[in-house]
mmCIF file of C-alpha atoms in Angstrom:
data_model
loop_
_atom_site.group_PDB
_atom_site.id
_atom_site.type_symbol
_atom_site.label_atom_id
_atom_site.label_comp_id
_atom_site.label_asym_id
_atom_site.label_seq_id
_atom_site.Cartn_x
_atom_site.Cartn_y
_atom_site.Cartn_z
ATOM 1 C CA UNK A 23 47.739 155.318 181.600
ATOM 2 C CA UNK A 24 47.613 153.364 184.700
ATOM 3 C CA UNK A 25 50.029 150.323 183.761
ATOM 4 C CA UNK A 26 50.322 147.258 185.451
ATOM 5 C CA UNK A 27 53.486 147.948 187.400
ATOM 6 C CA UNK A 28 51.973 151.329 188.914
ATOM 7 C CA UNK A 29 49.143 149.671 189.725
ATOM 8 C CA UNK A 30 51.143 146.993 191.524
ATOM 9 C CA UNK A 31 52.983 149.713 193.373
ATOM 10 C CA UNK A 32 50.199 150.949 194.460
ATOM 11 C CA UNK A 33 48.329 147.689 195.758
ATOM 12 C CA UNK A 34 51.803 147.423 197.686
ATOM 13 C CA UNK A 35 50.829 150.538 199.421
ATOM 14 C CA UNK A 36 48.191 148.993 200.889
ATOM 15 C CA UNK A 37 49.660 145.885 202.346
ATOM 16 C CA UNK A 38 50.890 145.288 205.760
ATOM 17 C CA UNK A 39 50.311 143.860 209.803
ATOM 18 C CA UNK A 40 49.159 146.949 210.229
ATOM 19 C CA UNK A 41 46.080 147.463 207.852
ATOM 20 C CA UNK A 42 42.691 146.068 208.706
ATOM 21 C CA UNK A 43 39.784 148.006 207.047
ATOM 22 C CA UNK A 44 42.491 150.085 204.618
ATOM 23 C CA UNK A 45 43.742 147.229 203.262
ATOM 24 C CA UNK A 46 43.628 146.833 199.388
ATOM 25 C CA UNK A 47 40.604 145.283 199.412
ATOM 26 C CA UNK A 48 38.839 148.501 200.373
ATOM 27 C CA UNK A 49 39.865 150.242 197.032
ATOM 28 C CA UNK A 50 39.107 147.244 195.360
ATOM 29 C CA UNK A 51 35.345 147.565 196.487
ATOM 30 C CA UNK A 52 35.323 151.325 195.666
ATOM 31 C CA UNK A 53 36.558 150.285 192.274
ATOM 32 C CA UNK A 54 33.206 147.849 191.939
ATOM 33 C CA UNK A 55 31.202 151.328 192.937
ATOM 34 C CA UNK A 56 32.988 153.016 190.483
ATOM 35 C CA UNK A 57 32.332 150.506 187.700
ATOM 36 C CA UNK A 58 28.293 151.030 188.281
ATOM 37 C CA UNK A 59 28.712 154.967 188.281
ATOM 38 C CA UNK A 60 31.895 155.713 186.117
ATOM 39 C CA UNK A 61 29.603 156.870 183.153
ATOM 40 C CA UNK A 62 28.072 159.763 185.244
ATOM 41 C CA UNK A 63 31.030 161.089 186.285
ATOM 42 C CA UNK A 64 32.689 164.028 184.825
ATOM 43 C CA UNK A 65 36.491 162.889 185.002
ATOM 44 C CA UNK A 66 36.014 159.203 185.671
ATOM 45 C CA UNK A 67 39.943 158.415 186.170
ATOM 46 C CA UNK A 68 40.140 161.428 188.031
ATOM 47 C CA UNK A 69 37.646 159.591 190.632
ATOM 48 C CA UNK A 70 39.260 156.121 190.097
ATOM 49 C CA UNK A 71 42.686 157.515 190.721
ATOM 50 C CA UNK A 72 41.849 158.639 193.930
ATOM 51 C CA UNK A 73 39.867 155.690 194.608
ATOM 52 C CA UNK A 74 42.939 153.731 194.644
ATOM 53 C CA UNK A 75 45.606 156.321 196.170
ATOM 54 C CA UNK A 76 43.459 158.261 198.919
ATOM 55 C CA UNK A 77 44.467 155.798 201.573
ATOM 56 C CA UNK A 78 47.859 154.950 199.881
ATOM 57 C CA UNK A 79 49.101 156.538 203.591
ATOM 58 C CA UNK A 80 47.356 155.390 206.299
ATOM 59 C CA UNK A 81 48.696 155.953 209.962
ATOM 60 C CA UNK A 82 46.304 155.536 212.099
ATOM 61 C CA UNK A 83 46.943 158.041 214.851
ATOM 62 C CA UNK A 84 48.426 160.351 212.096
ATOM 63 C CA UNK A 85 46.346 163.505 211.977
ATOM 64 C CA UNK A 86 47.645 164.226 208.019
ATOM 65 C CA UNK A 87 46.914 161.032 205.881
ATOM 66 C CA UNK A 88 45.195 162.186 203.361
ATOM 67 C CA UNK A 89 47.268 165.505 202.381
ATOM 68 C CA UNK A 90 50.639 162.826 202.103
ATOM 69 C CA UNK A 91 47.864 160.737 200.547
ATOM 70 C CA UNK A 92 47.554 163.610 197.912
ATOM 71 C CA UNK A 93 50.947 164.450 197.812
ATOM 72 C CA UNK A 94 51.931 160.423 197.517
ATOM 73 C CA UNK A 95 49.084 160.720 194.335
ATOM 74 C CA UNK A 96 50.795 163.742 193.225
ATOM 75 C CA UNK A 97 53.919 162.221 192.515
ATOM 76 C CA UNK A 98 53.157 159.233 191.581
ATOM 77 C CA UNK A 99 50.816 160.427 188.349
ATOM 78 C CA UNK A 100 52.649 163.318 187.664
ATOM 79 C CA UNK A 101 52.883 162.735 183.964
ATOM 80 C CA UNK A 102 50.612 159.816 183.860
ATOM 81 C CA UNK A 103 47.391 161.363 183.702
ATOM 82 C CA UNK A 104 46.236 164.891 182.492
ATOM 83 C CA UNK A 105 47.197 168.148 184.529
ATOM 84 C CA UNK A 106 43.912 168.506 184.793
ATOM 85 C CA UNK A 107 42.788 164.802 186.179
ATOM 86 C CA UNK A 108 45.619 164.911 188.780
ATOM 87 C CA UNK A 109 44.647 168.328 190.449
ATOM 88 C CA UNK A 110 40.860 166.722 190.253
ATOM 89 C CA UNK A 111 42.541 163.670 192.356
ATOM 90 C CA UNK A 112 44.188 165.537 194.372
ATOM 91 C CA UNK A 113 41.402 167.300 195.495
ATOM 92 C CA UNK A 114 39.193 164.723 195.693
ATOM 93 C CA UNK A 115 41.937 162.787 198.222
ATOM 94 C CA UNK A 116 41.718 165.870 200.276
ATOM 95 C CA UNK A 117 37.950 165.847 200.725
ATOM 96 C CA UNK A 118 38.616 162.900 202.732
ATOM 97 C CA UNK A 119 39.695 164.667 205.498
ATOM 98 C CA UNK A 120 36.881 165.996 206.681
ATOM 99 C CA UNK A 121 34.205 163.949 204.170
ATOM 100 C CA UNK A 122 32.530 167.054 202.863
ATOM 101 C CA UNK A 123 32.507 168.912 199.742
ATOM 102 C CA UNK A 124 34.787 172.116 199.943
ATOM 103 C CA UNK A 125 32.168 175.597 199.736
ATOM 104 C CA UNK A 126 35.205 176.846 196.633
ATOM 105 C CA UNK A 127 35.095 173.657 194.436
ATOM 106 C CA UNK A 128 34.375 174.033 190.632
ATOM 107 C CA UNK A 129 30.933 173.135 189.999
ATOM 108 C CA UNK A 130 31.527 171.214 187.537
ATOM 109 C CA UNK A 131 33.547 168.633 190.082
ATOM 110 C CA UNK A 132 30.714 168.566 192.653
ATOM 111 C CA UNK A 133 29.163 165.588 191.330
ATOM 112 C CA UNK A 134 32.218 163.544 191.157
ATOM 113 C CA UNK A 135 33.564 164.359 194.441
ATOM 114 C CA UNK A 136 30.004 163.448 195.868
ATOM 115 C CA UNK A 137 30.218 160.563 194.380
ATOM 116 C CA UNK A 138 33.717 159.189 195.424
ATOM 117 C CA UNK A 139 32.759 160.737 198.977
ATOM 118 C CA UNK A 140 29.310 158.611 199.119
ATOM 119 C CA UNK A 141 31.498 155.492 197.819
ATOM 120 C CA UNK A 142 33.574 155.486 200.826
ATOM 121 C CA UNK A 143 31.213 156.086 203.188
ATOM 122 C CA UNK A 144 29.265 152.687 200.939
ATOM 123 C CA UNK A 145 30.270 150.565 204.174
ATOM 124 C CA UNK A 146 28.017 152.264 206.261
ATOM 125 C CA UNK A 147 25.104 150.746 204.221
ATOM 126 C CA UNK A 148 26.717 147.169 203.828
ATOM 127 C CA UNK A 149 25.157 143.821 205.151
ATOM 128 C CA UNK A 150 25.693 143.284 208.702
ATOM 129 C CA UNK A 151 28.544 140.693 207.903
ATOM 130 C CA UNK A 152 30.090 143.175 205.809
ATOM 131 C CA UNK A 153 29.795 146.051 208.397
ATOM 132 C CA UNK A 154 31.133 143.754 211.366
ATOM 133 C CA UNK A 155 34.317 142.491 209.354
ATOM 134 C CA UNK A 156 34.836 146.930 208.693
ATOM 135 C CA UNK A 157 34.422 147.473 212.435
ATOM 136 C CA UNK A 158 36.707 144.267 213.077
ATOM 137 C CA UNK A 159 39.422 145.886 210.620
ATOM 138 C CA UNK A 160 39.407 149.474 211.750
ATOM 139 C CA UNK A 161 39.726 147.899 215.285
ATOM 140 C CA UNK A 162 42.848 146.119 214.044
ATOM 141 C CA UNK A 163 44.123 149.185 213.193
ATOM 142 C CA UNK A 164 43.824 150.747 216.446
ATOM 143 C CA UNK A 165 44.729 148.014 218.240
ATOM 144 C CA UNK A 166 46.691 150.001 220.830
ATOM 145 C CA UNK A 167 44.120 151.863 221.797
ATOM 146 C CA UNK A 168 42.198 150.605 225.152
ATOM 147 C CA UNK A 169 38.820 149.588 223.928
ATOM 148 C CA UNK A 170 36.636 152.165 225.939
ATOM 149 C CA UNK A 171 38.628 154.972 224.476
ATOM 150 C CA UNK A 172 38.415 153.512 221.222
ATOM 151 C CA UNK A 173 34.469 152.363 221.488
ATOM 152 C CA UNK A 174 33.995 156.402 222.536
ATOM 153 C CA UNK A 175 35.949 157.792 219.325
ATOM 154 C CA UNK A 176 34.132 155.246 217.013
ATOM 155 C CA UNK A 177 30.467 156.339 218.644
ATOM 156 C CA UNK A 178 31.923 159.868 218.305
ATOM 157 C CA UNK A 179 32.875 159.493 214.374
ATOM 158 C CA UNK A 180 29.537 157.778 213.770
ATOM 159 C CA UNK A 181 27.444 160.074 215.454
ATOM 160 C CA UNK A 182 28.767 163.031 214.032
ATOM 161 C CA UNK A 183 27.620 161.056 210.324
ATOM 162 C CA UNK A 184 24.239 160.595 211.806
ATOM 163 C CA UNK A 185 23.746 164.084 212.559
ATOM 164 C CA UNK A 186 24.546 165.546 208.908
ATOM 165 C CA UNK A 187 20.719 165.953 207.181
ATOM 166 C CA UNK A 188 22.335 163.495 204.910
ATOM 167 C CA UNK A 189 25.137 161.096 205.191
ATOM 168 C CA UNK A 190 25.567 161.211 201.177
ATOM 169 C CA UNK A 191 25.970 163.757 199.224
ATOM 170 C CA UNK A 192 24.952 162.755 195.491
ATOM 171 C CA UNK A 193 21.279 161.453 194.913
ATOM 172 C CA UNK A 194 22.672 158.069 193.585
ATOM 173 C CA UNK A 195 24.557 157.726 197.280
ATOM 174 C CA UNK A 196 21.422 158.850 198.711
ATOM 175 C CA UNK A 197 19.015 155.926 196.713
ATOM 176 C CA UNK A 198 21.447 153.563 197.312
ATOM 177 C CA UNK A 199 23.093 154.127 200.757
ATOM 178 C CA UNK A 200 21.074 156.470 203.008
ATOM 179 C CA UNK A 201 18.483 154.547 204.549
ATOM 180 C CA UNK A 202 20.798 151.032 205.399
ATOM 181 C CA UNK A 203 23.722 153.022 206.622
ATOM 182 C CA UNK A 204 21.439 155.159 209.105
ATOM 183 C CA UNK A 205 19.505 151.877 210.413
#
């Protein structure tokens, strides 16, 4: 059970100068994904854990955020939720590495990892407002980084989500995402 006090911990995780975007307010937007989806989802804590740990670490010129992500997870629900549910979050923290569904997964966690995957990606697909204040905050986060490199890596990141046949993965991303995130 996810008690008050871990879940505290965990929004404390989140907080700090140097968040923008992956602040807690982005799990807490996942979580309002999660609530419209959470009864087609095979292990639905499985999918909200990692909602609210997969950016418990985020460093951003750090190359391995989401594997201490994982491990961070690992640790932290060791004995709070199922065996079972923890290796599912751990996994599914890991997919965010490279945003794709490993070729070896279980098919029976396909759906939820496209799932979680599609509802981080949501952004992409947000009102223009909503998109802006995103760019605004992952800019914050780089900060350091001289705007022309930092304009080239975001076009880079983007355009390598444009090219993919499909920027989401599960039909429900796909009806609700696709066609706002690639206008």
């Amino acid at each position: 059970m996810l008690t008050d006090a871990l879940l505290n911990r965990i929004a404390d995780l989140h907080r700090g100068p140097d968040r923008g975007y992956h602040g807690w307010t982005h799990p807490l937007a996942l979580l309002d994904l999660w609530k419209e989806v959470q009864d087609r989802l095979d292990d639905p804590l499985a999918v909200r854990c990692a909602i609210l740990l997969h950016d418990a670490v985020y460093e951003p010129r750090a190359a391995d955020n989401e594997a201490r992500s994982a491990a961070l997870a690992a640790e932290m629900l060791d004995g709070v939720v199922p065996p079972e549910t923890l290796a599912r979050t751990v996994r599914l923290i890991e997919a965010t590495a490279k945003h794709a569904i490993p070729d070896d997964l279980p098919a029976d966690e396909r759906g939820d990892m496209a799932m979680f995957l599609d509802m981080d990606l949501a952004i992409l697909a947000a009102p223009q407002a909503a998109f802006d204040a995103y760019e605004a905050g992952v800019r914050h986060e780089y900060r350091e980084v001289p705007e022309s490199v930092f304009r080239a890596g975001r076009a880079r990141i983007l355009e390598g989500f444009l090219a993919r046949d499909a920027l989401y993965m599960s039909p429900w991303g796909r009806e609700s995402f696709e066609a706002k995130a690639r206008a």
